[in-house]
Amino acid sequence: MKQFEVEAEQSGEQLTLRFSGFLNEEADFTQIPESQAQNVALNLEQLEGSNSLGLKKWISWITPVSQTAQITIEKAPPEIVNQMSILSGFVPKGAKVSSIFVPYYCDSCGHEENILFENGSGFVTGTAATKPGYRIDDRPCTQCGADAEADVLPEAYFKFLFQK
Amino acid sequence: MKAKLWGVRGSLPAPYTPEYLEKKVRGLLQDYGEYLKDNAEGDVDGFLNQTERHRYQGFGGHTACVEISTDSSQLVIDGGSGLRRLGEKMMLGPAGLGRGEMHILMTHFHWDHIIGLPFFIPLFVPGNDIHFYAVQEDLEERIRAVFRKPNFPVPYEALPSKIHYHQIAARQPKAVGDIVVTPYELDHPDPCWGLRIENKGRVLTYAVDTECNRLSRKEMGEDAKLYENSHVLIFDAQYSFLEAAEKVNWGHASAPVGLDLAIREGIERVYFVHHDPAASDEKIMKSAAQTAEYFNKLKETYVKKNEPLPNVEWSFAPEGITIEI
């Protein structure tokens, strides 16, 4: 696994952090510069996964940040979505999940691909007035065009939507 | 070397309520009725063999007490309520005749680790030699305080056994017979020491109570040696991962954390203990299921990267089991 790294980009009130590598006990969050940004976007696309020790570090870092900034989690890969749903705590209270990847598999040609689901179309987070939900349809395989299926157990994969 | 778990609950002893016991019995009787539809009447052993152990034995309600034994030596870790029953067993031997020599190492002095001391019968038998060990300087005062009115009617001065105190050095090995124990500091609200327990090349790591706030080897510093080259880990998994994340500075950890430490250090087996007193047997099993789900997903992640994880056997330990180290 690659070492955990963070790239930061600030533009006005928006701070974007791009994470890569494996989130474990060696993850160094001190490399993230201090910021007064009101909005913090966390791009997880290049994260390879996480163990519980890395998740503990993540929670220690993100909890105070979430108290002063609006956090948006974007492009969470399957390895992270799984942990979001199993261990809980990854998405702090008040944070939004704007997009996640869902793994798809094509029976016809064996092609595997992660498809981006966006909040508002593939899934919706709940509000005070509405329940959270998801919709998983077959998608055309980008390799052979046959119907590819989501390679997840939907109830387990989207469990993070229903955690309080 | 063996380790018998005389108490695996944390914080407070947790006996079953009559209502809970009735619920368990009713459930078992109903299932036995179903079982008899396809099996011979009276085949109770057969029924129990195919029933999950926690349903008919449970995890137990006594607090922390572990008996370490080799062919020639014995060492007791902590005096939780489980110590009472261990003392009863000891009374069947030399201790009952006032010829016993016992060694008790205290990791720390929270109630759940000392509550069994006033009920440790060998203390009340003239002639027995009881040796207490701890890193903490105030070991003797802490033990004396347990036998003090109005909290206990028998004052310390009335105990007829011979009581000896040994302060042991942090991070230095101490031999008790042929068992060598080395204390390393844990992450707990009051000073608490994990133990590296060695005999004939086999190593048991006892990491109870700990929140495990220092996660990397670098953060653990000298205390990282607690887990290095160990074969078996007994680990504080009082809470689920989320509960532990929310209960900051409460001093306890969760099973996934213990599992990841074991994976990193190449530890063969992990036994999770210090179960929350509020956790029913079913809740503990739910934690076990969550841990299994976590471990399986982690393995999948590593397999995809062609970096298979070492195999670690683990379980949420019930009271009364004996672990072969």
Short mmCIF file of C-alpha atoms in Angstrom, two decimals:
data_model
loop_
_atom_site.label_atom_id
_atom_site.label_comp_id
_atom_site.label_asym_id
_atom_site.label_seq_id
_atom_site.Cartn_x
_atom_site.Cartn_y
_atom_site.Cartn_z
CA MET A 1 0.00 0.00 0.00
CA LYS A 2 1.15 3.53 -0.72
CA GLN A 3 1.87 5.98 2.06
CA PHE A 4 -0.92 8.32 3.06
CA GLU A 5 -0.53 11.78 1.57
CA VAL A 6 -2.54 14.96 1.36
CA GLU A 7 -2.54 17.77 -1.19
CA ALA A 8 -4.18 20.99 -0.19
CA GLU A 9 -5.61 23.68 -2.45
CA GLN A 10 -7.29 26.78 -1.12
CA SER A 11 -9.44 29.11 -3.17
CA GLY A 12 -11.19 31.84 -1.18
CA GLU A 13 -13.38 30.22 1.44
CA GLN A 14 -12.99 26.76 -0.11
CA LEU A 15 -10.25 24.39 0.94
CA THR A 16 -9.92 21.20 -1.08
CA LEU A 17 -7.91 18.33 0.33
CA ARG A 18 -6.98 15.42 -1.93
CA PHE A 19 -6.02 12.28 -0.05
CA SER A 20 -4.09 9.36 -1.46
CA GLY A 21 -2.50 6.16 -0.23
CA PHE A 22 -3.65 3.94 2.64
CA LEU A 23 -5.10 5.51 5.76
CA ASN A 24 -3.47 3.72 8.68
CA GLU A 25 -1.70 4.53 11.96
CA GLU A 26 1.15 6.20 10.06
CA ALA A 27 -1.15 8.81 8.53
CA ASP A 28 0.23 12.25 9.21
CA PHE A 29 -2.47 14.87 9.46
CA THR A 30 -0.02 17.55 10.58
CA GLN A 31 0.88 17.96 6.91
CA ILE A 32 -2.52 19.62 6.41
CA PRO A 33 -2.04 23.39 6.67
CA GLU A 34 -4.21 25.26 9.14
CA SER A 35 -7.02 27.08 7.45
CA GLN A 36 -9.96 29.27 8.32
CA ALA A 37 -11.90 28.08 5.28
CA GLN A 38 -15.65 27.87 5.77
CA ASN A 39 -15.97 25.01 3.29
CA VAL A 40 -13.69 21.99 3.23
CA ALA A 41 -13.97 19.46 0.42
CA LEU A 42 -12.35 16.08 1.00
CA ASN A 43 -11.56 14.28 -2.25
CA LEU A 44 -11.03 10.60 -1.45
CA GLU A 45 -10.70 9.22 -4.97
CA GLN A 46 -7.07 8.17 -4.59
CA LEU A 47 -7.40 6.61 -1.15
CA GLU A 48 -6.58 2.91 -1.32
CA GLY A 49 -8.39 2.01 1.88
CA SER A 50 -8.27 2.34 5.61
CA ASN A 51 -7.79 0.29 8.72
CA SER A 52 -9.31 1.04 12.11
CA LEU A 53 -6.12 2.69 13.37
CA GLY A 54 -6.17 5.13 10.45
CA LEU A 55 -9.85 5.70 11.00
CA LYS A 56 -9.18 6.64 14.62
CA LYS A 57 -6.68 9.21 13.41
CA TRP A 58 -9.14 10.45 10.81
CA ILE A 59 -11.84 10.95 13.43
CA SER A 60 -9.42 12.80 15.75
CA TRP A 61 -8.54 15.15 12.91
CA ILE A 62 -11.93 15.66 11.29
CA THR A 63 -14.04 16.18 14.43
CA PRO A 64 -12.69 19.65 15.34
CA VAL A 65 -12.61 20.65 11.66
CA SER A 66 -16.28 19.73 11.29
CA GLN A 67 -17.16 22.05 14.15
CA THR A 68 -15.93 25.15 12.33
CA ALA A 69 -16.33 24.31 8.66
CA GLN A 70 -18.85 22.66 6.35
CA ILE A 71 -17.29 19.40 5.23
CA THR A 72 -18.12 17.70 1.97
CA ILE A 73 -16.85 14.23 1.21
CA GLU A 74 -16.50 13.50 -2.48
CA LYS A 75 -15.59 10.56 -4.67
CA ALA A 76 -15.27 8.05 -1.85
CA PRO A 77 -13.92 4.78 -3.31
CA PRO A 78 -15.51 1.42 -2.41
CA GLU A 79 -12.78 0.57 0.10
CA ILE A 80 -13.72 3.68 2.08
CA VAL A 81 -17.48 3.41 1.60
CA ASN A 82 -17.29 -0.09 3.09
CA GLN A 83 -15.57 1.26 6.19
CA MET A 84 -18.02 4.17 6.39
CA SER A 85 -20.81 1.65 6.62
CA ILE A 86 -19.16 -0.97 8.84
CA LEU A 87 -17.29 1.02 11.45
CA SER A 88 -19.12 4.36 11.41
CA GLY A 89 -17.54 7.62 12.49
CA PHE A 90 -15.89 8.37 9.16
CA VAL A 91 -18.52 10.97 8.22
CA PRO A 92 -18.79 13.49 11.06
CA LYS A 93 -22.12 15.02 12.04
CA GLY A 94 -23.12 17.77 9.69
CA ALA A 95 -20.85 16.63 6.87
CA LYS A 96 -22.24 16.01 3.40
CA VAL A 97 -21.34 13.11 1.13
CA SER A 98 -21.54 14.50 -2.38
CA SER A 99 -20.39 11.47 -4.34
CA ILE A 100 -19.20 7.89 -3.95
CA PHE A 101 -17.99 5.18 -6.29
CA VAL A 102 -19.98 1.98 -6.67
CA PRO A 103 -18.21 -1.07 -8.11
CA TYR A 104 -19.85 -2.63 -11.15
CA TYR A 105 -19.16 -5.99 -12.75
CA CYS A 106 -20.02 -7.20 -16.22
CA ASP A 107 -20.90 -10.91 -16.37
CA SER A 108 -20.47 -10.96 -20.12
CA CYS A 109 -16.86 -9.84 -20.39
CA GLY A 110 -15.64 -9.78 -16.78
CA HIS A 111 -14.92 -6.04 -16.86
CA GLU A 112 -14.88 -4.30 -13.46
CA GLU A 113 -15.37 -0.59 -13.06
CA ASN A 114 -16.16 1.90 -10.34
CA ILE A 115 -19.09 4.12 -11.32
CA LEU A 116 -19.54 7.53 -9.75
CA PHE A 117 -22.84 8.01 -7.93
CA GLU A 118 -23.77 11.57 -7.04
CA ASN A 119 -25.91 12.75 -4.19
CA GLY A 120 -29.24 13.63 -5.68
CA SER A 121 -29.21 10.99 -8.41
CA GLY A 122 -27.70 7.63 -7.38
CA PHE A 123 -28.39 8.25 -3.73
CA VAL A 124 -29.85 10.89 -1.46
CA THR A 125 -28.91 11.72 2.09
CA GLY A 126 -31.81 12.26 4.42
CA THR A 127 -33.04 15.56 5.70
CA ALA A 128 -35.43 16.48 8.49
CA ALA A 129 -38.26 16.04 5.99
CA THR A 130 -37.01 13.22 3.75
CA LYS A 131 -35.57 9.76 4.22
CA PRO A 132 -32.21 8.74 2.78
CA GLY A 133 -32.26 6.36 -0.17
CA TYR A 134 -30.40 4.91 -3.09
CA ARG A 135 -31.14 3.54 -6.53
CA ILE A 136 -28.96 0.97 -8.21
CA ASP A 137 -29.64 0.24 -11.83
CA ASP A 138 -27.74 -1.92 -14.26
CA ARG A 139 -25.40 0.15 -16.40
CA PRO A 140 -24.03 -0.54 -19.89
CA CYS A 141 -20.56 -2.04 -19.63
CA THR A 142 -18.03 0.44 -20.97
CA GLN A 143 -16.10 -2.44 -22.50
CA CYS A 144 -18.70 -4.58 -24.25
CA GLY A 145 -22.01 -2.73 -23.85
CA ALA A 146 -23.81 -5.56 -22.05
CA ASP A 147 -25.61 -4.86 -18.79
CA ALA A 148 -23.22 -4.56 -15.89
CA GLU A 149 -24.51 -5.01 -12.33
CA ALA A 150 -23.52 -3.26 -9.14
CA ASP A 151 -21.16 -5.62 -7.33
CA VAL A 152 -22.41 -4.77 -3.84
CA LEU A 153 -25.07 -5.77 -1.36
CA PRO A 154 -26.97 -2.47 -1.52
CA GLU A 155 -28.31 -2.52 2.04
CA ALA A 156 -24.82 -3.06 3.46
CA TYR A 157 -23.04 -0.72 1.02
CA PHE A 158 -25.34 2.24 1.59
CA LYS A 159 -25.72 1.68 5.33
CA PHE A 160 -23.75 4.90 5.94
CA LEU A 161 -26.75 6.88 4.66
CA PHE A 162 -28.88 5.61 7.53
CA GLN A 163 -26.41 6.16 10.35
CA LYS A 164 -27.27 8.97 12.73
CA MET B 1 1.96 -21.61 29.76
CA LYS B 2 -1.81 -21.22 30.09
CA ALA B 3 -4.10 -18.31 30.85
CA LYS B 4 -7.46 -18.95 32.46
CA LEU B 5 -9.94 -16.08 32.28
CA TRP B 6 -11.76 -15.87 35.62
CA GLY B 7 -13.39 -12.57 34.76
CA VAL B 8 -13.87 -10.85 31.41
CA ARG B 9 -16.26 -7.99 32.18
CA GLY B 10 -15.13 -4.42 32.55
CA SER B 11 -16.21 -1.60 34.86
CA LEU B 12 -18.76 -3.51 36.94
CA PRO B 13 -19.74 -7.13 37.48
CA ALA B 14 -22.69 -7.99 35.27
CA PRO B 15 -24.81 -10.85 36.57
CA TYR B 16 -27.82 -11.86 34.52
CA THR B 17 -31.14 -10.46 35.61
CA PRO B 18 -33.87 -13.03 36.24
CA GLU B 19 -35.78 -11.60 33.28
CA TYR B 20 -32.84 -11.98 30.94
CA LEU B 21 -32.13 -15.52 32.13
CA GLU B 22 -35.78 -16.45 31.59
CA LYS B 23 -35.64 -15.01 28.08
CA LYS B 24 -32.58 -17.11 27.31
CA VAL B 25 -34.13 -20.26 28.73
CA ARG B 26 -37.37 -19.75 26.83
CA GLY B 27 -35.46 -19.26 23.60
CA LEU B 28 -33.46 -22.43 24.15
CA LEU B 29 -36.49 -24.47 25.09
CA GLN B 30 -38.29 -23.35 21.96
CA ASP B 31 -35.32 -24.26 19.81
CA TYR B 32 -34.98 -27.61 21.59
CA GLY B 33 -38.61 -28.29 20.76
CA GLU B 34 -37.86 -27.66 17.09
CA TYR B 35 -34.73 -29.81 17.33
CA LEU B 36 -36.70 -32.76 18.67
CA LYS B 37 -38.85 -32.82 15.51
CA ASP B 38 -35.88 -34.33 13.67
CA ASN B 39 -33.78 -35.75 16.49
CA ALA B 40 -34.09 -38.22 19.33
CA GLU B 41 -35.59 -37.09 22.59
CA GLY B 42 -32.98 -36.70 25.33
CA ASP B 43 -30.24 -35.77 22.87
CA VAL B 44 -29.35 -32.65 24.82
CA ASP B 45 -25.65 -32.89 23.96
CA GLY B 46 -26.49 -33.02 20.28
CA PHE B 47 -28.73 -29.98 20.61
CA LEU B 48 -26.11 -27.99 22.51
CA ASN B 49 -23.38 -28.98 20.05
CA GLN B 50 -25.28 -27.25 17.29
CA THR B 51 -26.28 -24.25 19.36
CA GLU B 52 -24.11 -21.14 19.58
CA ARG B 53 -22.17 -21.26 22.86
CA HIS B 54 -23.16 -17.81 24.03
CA ARG B 55 -26.82 -18.83 24.05
CA TYR B 56 -26.43 -21.44 26.76
CA GLN B 57 -23.26 -20.34 28.55
CA GLY B 58 -23.09 -16.62 27.93
CA PHE B 59 -20.00 -14.50 28.35
CA GLY B 60 -20.08 -14.33 32.12
CA GLY B 61 -20.42 -11.49 34.57
CA HIS B 62 -17.22 -11.37 36.64
CA THR B 63 -14.67 -8.58 36.23
CA ALA B 64 -11.01 -8.81 35.33
CA CYS B 65 -8.98 -11.67 36.73
CA VAL B 66 -6.57 -13.89 34.82
CA GLU B 67 -4.66 -16.88 36.14
CA ILE B 68 -1.34 -17.52 34.37
CA SER B 69 0.11 -20.95 35.04
CA THR B 70 3.04 -23.05 33.96
CA ASP B 71 4.11 -26.48 35.19
CA SER B 72 5.78 -24.90 38.18
CA SER B 73 4.52 -21.34 38.61
CA GLN B 74 1.34 -19.37 38.96
CA LEU B 75 0.67 -15.66 38.63
CA VAL B 76 -2.67 -13.90 39.03
CA ILE B 77 -3.34 -10.74 37.06
CA ASP B 78 -5.72 -8.34 38.83
CA GLY B 79 -8.29 -8.84 41.56
CA GLY B 80 -11.62 -8.27 39.87
CA SER B 81 -14.68 -10.15 41.09
CA GLY B 82 -13.46 -13.26 39.25
CA LEU B 83 -10.75 -13.55 41.92
CA ARG B 84 -13.32 -14.86 44.39
CA ARG B 85 -13.84 -18.07 42.42
CA LEU B 86 -10.14 -18.45 41.74
CA GLY B 87 -9.57 -18.20 45.48
CA GLU B 88 -12.12 -20.96 46.08
CA LYS B 89 -10.19 -23.20 43.70
CA MET B 90 -6.91 -22.35 45.44
CA MET B 91 -8.43 -23.27 48.81
CA LEU B 92 -8.67 -26.85 47.58
CA GLY B 93 -4.86 -26.94 47.54
CA PRO B 94 -2.10 -25.78 49.89
CA ALA B 95 -3.80 -22.41 50.41
CA GLY B 96 -6.61 -24.17 52.28
CA LEU B 97 -4.02 -25.49 54.75
CA GLY B 98 -2.21 -22.22 55.20
CA ARG B 99 0.71 -23.40 53.11
CA GLY B 100 -0.08 -21.46 49.97
CA GLU B 101 2.10 -18.95 48.18
CA MET B 102 0.27 -16.70 45.79
CA HIS B 103 1.41 -13.97 43.46
CA ILE B 104 -0.98 -11.24 42.32
CA LEU B 105 0.05 -8.52 39.89
CA MET B 106 -2.11 -5.41 39.77
CA THR B 107 -2.31 -3.53 36.47
CA HIS B 108 -4.14 -0.65 38.13
CA PHE B 109 -6.62 0.08 40.90
CA HIS B 110 -9.95 0.86 39.30
CA TRP B 111 -12.82 -0.79 41.13
CA ASP B 112 -13.36 -3.56 38.62
CA HIS B 113 -9.76 -4.72 39.07
CA ILE B 114 -9.76 -4.74 42.89
CA ILE B 115 -13.34 -5.57 43.87
CA GLY B 116 -12.60 -9.27 44.32
CA LEU B 117 -9.76 -8.76 46.81
CA PRO B 118 -11.87 -8.64 49.98
CA PHE B 119 -13.39 -11.98 48.96
CA PHE B 120 -10.13 -13.74 48.19
CA ILE B 121 -10.33 -16.42 50.88
CA PRO B 122 -6.60 -17.30 50.99
CA LEU B 123 -6.01 -13.83 52.50
CA PHE B 124 -7.99 -14.93 55.54
CA VAL B 125 -6.05 -18.16 56.17
CA PRO B 126 -3.12 -17.94 58.58
CA GLY B 127 0.14 -19.11 57.13
CA ASN B 128 -0.53 -18.20 53.50
CA ASP B 129 2.01 -15.95 51.79
CA ILE B 130 0.42 -13.46 49.42
CA HIS B 131 2.69 -11.42 47.19
CA PHE B 132 1.34 -8.32 45.48
CA TYR B 133 3.17 -6.68 42.59
CA ALA B 134 2.63 -3.40 40.79
CA VAL B 135 4.54 -0.60 39.07
CA GLN B 136 2.61 1.98 41.07
CA GLU B 137 4.43 3.24 44.17
CA ASP B 138 1.33 3.30 46.33
CA LEU B 139 0.57 -0.42 45.88
CA GLU B 140 0.37 -1.18 49.59
CA GLU B 141 -1.84 1.81 50.36
CA ARG B 142 -4.18 0.84 47.50
CA ILE B 143 -4.57 -2.70 48.85
CA ARG B 144 -4.99 -1.51 52.43
CA ALA B 145 -7.69 0.93 51.28
CA VAL B 146 -9.85 -1.95 50.04
CA PHE B 147 -10.04 -3.36 53.59
CA ARG B 148 -11.20 -0.27 55.35
CA LYS B 149 -14.37 0.61 57.19
CA PRO B 150 -17.01 1.64 56.26
CA ASN B 151 -16.44 0.01 52.86
CA PHE B 152 -15.50 -3.40 54.26
CA PRO B 153 -16.04 -4.68 57.79
CA VAL B 154 -12.75 -6.61 58.17
CA PRO B 155 -9.86 -4.19 58.57
CA TYR B 156 -6.59 -4.87 56.78
CA GLU B 157 -4.78 -5.30 60.11
CA ALA B 158 -6.98 -8.29 60.92
CA LEU B 159 -5.91 -10.29 57.86
CA PRO B 160 -3.97 -13.28 59.23
CA SER B 161 -2.01 -14.18 56.09
CA LYS B 162 1.47 -12.83 55.43
CA ILE B 163 1.24 -10.08 52.81
CA HIS B 164 4.27 -8.91 50.86
CA TYR B 165 4.55 -5.97 48.47
CA HIS B 166 6.86 -5.69 45.51
CA GLN B 167 7.15 -2.59 43.40
CA ILE B 168 8.30 -3.59 39.94
CA ALA B 169 10.18 -1.39 37.52
CA ALA B 170 8.42 -0.08 34.44
CA ARG B 171 9.56 -1.75 31.24
CA GLN B 172 11.92 -4.08 33.09
CA PRO B 173 11.43 -7.85 33.23
CA LYS B 174 10.48 -9.39 36.54
CA ALA B 175 10.57 -13.13 37.15
CA VAL B 176 7.84 -14.80 39.16
CA GLY B 177 8.97 -18.41 39.22
CA ASP B 178 9.54 -19.31 35.58
CA ILE B 179 7.14 -16.64 34.32
CA VAL B 180 8.78 -13.41 33.24
CA VAL B 181 6.57 -10.36 33.18
CA THR B 182 7.45 -6.94 31.79
CA PRO B 183 5.10 -4.00 32.31
CA TYR B 184 4.47 -1.40 29.62
CA GLU B 185 2.29 1.63 29.99
CA LEU B 186 -1.21 1.65 28.50
CA ASP B 187 -3.45 4.58 27.58
CA HIS B 188 -5.91 4.89 30.43
CA PRO B 189 -7.17 7.80 32.58
CA ASP B 190 -5.15 6.56 35.57
CA PRO B 191 -1.78 4.80 35.40
CA CYS B 192 -2.35 1.32 34.03
CA TRP B 193 0.20 -1.22 32.89
CA GLY B 194 -0.05 -3.79 30.16
CA LEU B 195 1.99 -6.92 30.61
CA ARG B 196 4.28 -8.89 28.39
CA ILE B 197 4.23 -12.37 29.93
CA GLU B 198 6.83 -14.87 28.76
CA ASN B 199 7.68 -18.49 29.38
CA LYS B 200 9.84 -20.87 27.33
CA GLY B 201 9.83 -18.65 24.27
CA ARG B 202 6.06 -18.10 24.19
CA VAL B 203 4.67 -14.63 24.78
CA LEU B 204 1.28 -13.45 25.98
CA THR B 205 0.43 -9.75 25.77
CA TYR B 206 -2.17 -8.53 28.24
CA ALA B 207 -3.42 -5.09 27.16
CA VAL B 208 -6.27 -4.29 29.53
CA ASP B 209 -7.36 -1.51 30.20
CA THR B 210 -6.40 0.67 27.26
CA GLU B 211 -7.93 3.23 24.90
CA CYS B 212 -5.01 2.76 22.52
CA ASN B 213 -4.56 6.44 21.70
CA ARG B 214 -0.95 5.92 20.66
CA LEU B 215 -1.37 3.99 17.46
CA SER B 216 1.88 3.85 15.51
CA ARG B 217 5.04 2.21 16.85
CA LYS B 218 6.66 5.62 16.90
CA GLU B 219 3.86 7.07 19.04
CA MET B 220 4.03 4.13 21.43
CA GLY B 221 7.77 4.59 21.86
CA GLU B 222 9.23 2.12 24.37
CA ASP B 223 5.77 0.74 25.05
CA ALA B 224 5.58 -0.68 21.51
CA LYS B 225 7.57 -3.63 22.85
CA LEU B 226 4.42 -4.77 24.64
CA TYR B 227 3.12 -6.08 21.33
CA GLU B 228 6.32 -7.06 19.51
CA ASN B 229 7.00 -10.72 18.76
CA SER B 230 4.00 -11.79 20.79
CA HIS B 231 1.99 -14.91 20.11
CA VAL B 232 -1.30 -14.23 21.92
CA LEU B 233 -2.99 -10.94 22.73
CA ILE B 234 -5.68 -10.38 25.35
CA PHE B 235 -7.16 -7.00 24.47
CA ASP B 236 -9.65 -4.48 25.88
CA ALA B 237 -12.61 -4.36 23.50
CA GLN B 238 -15.21 -2.90 25.80
CA TYR B 239 -16.88 -0.82 23.10
CA SER B 240 -17.81 -0.96 19.46
CA PHE B 241 -15.58 1.14 17.23
CA LEU B 242 -18.05 4.02 17.14
CA GLU B 243 -18.70 3.90 20.90
CA ALA B 244 -14.97 4.04 21.57
CA ALA B 245 -14.61 6.97 19.15
CA GLU B 246 -17.34 8.86 21.00
CA LYS B 247 -16.14 8.00 24.53
CA VAL B 248 -12.89 9.93 24.34
CA ASN B 249 -10.71 9.50 27.44
CA TRP B 250 -12.95 6.82 28.87
CA GLY B 251 -9.96 4.50 28.64
CA HIS B 252 -11.17 1.61 26.49
CA ALA B 253 -10.81 0.36 22.95
CA SER B 254 -12.62 -1.75 20.38
CA ALA B 255 -11.99 -5.06 18.65
CA PRO B 256 -11.03 -3.71 15.19
CA VAL B 257 -8.21 -1.75 16.83
CA GLY B 258 -6.92 -4.85 18.61
CA LEU B 259 -7.17 -6.79 15.40
CA ASP B 260 -5.17 -4.22 13.44
CA LEU B 261 -2.47 -4.21 16.11
CA ALA B 262 -2.28 -7.99 15.92
CA ILE B 263 -2.03 -7.87 12.12
CA ARG B 264 0.77 -5.33 12.27
CA GLU B 265 2.74 -7.25 14.89
CA GLY B 266 2.15 -10.72 13.48
CA ILE B 267 0.29 -11.92 16.59
CA GLU B 268 -1.36 -15.31 16.03
CA ARG B 269 -4.43 -15.07 18.22
CA VAL B 270 -6.46 -12.32 19.88
CA TYR B 271 -8.98 -12.68 22.70
CA PHE B 272 -11.23 -9.67 23.26
CA VAL B 273 -12.24 -9.06 26.88
CA HIS B 274 -13.42 -6.36 29.28
CA HIS B 275 -16.92 -6.58 27.87
CA ASP B 276 -19.14 -3.67 28.73
CA PRO B 277 -21.37 -4.48 31.74
CA ALA B 278 -24.34 -3.10 29.81
CA ALA B 279 -23.71 -5.41 26.86
CA SER B 280 -25.95 -8.44 26.62
CA ASP B 281 -24.54 -11.63 25.18
CA GLU B 282 -26.35 -10.76 21.95
CA LYS B 283 -24.75 -7.32 21.81
CA ILE B 284 -21.32 -8.84 22.27
CA MET B 285 -22.08 -11.23 19.39
CA LYS B 286 -23.17 -8.25 17.31
CA SER B 287 -19.80 -6.65 17.96
CA ALA B 288 -18.18 -9.90 16.91
CA ALA B 289 -20.18 -9.89 13.67
CA GLN B 290 -19.19 -6.29 12.97
CA THR B 291 -15.54 -7.16 13.62
CA ALA B 292 -15.77 -10.11 11.23
CA GLU B 293 -17.32 -7.90 8.55
CA TYR B 294 -14.57 -5.33 9.05
CA PHE B 295 -11.82 -7.96 8.89
CA ASN B 296 -13.24 -9.54 5.73
CA LYS B 297 -13.47 -6.20 3.92
CA LEU B 298 -9.94 -5.32 5.01
CA LYS B 299 -8.67 -8.65 3.68
CA GLU B 300 -10.43 -7.98 0.35
CA THR B 301 -8.71 -4.60 0.08
CA TYR B 302 -5.31 -6.15 0.66
CA VAL B 303 -5.93 -9.09 -1.69
CA LYS B 304 -6.81 -6.66 -4.49
CA LYS B 305 -3.37 -5.13 -3.98
CA ASN B 306 -1.71 -8.57 -3.97
CA GLU B 307 -0.69 -8.02 -0.36
CA PRO B 308 -2.54 -10.73 1.57
CA LEU B 309 -2.92 -10.15 5.29
CA PRO B 310 -1.49 -12.58 7.83
CA ASN B 311 -4.13 -14.83 9.29
CA VAL B 312 -5.17 -13.87 12.79
CA GLU B 313 -7.50 -16.02 14.86
CA TRP B 314 -9.69 -13.99 17.17
CA SER B 315 -12.74 -14.23 19.36
CA PHE B 316 -14.69 -12.40 22.01
CA ALA B 317 -13.68 -14.42 25.03
CA PRO B 318 -16.16 -15.79 27.55
CA GLU B 319 -15.41 -16.21 31.23
CA GLY B 320 -13.93 -19.52 32.18
CA ILE B 321 -11.91 -20.38 29.10
CA THR B 322 -8.33 -21.55 29.35
CA ILE B 323 -6.00 -20.30 26.65
CA GLU B 324 -2.97 -22.37 25.73
CA ILE B 325 -0.23 -19.88 24.98
#
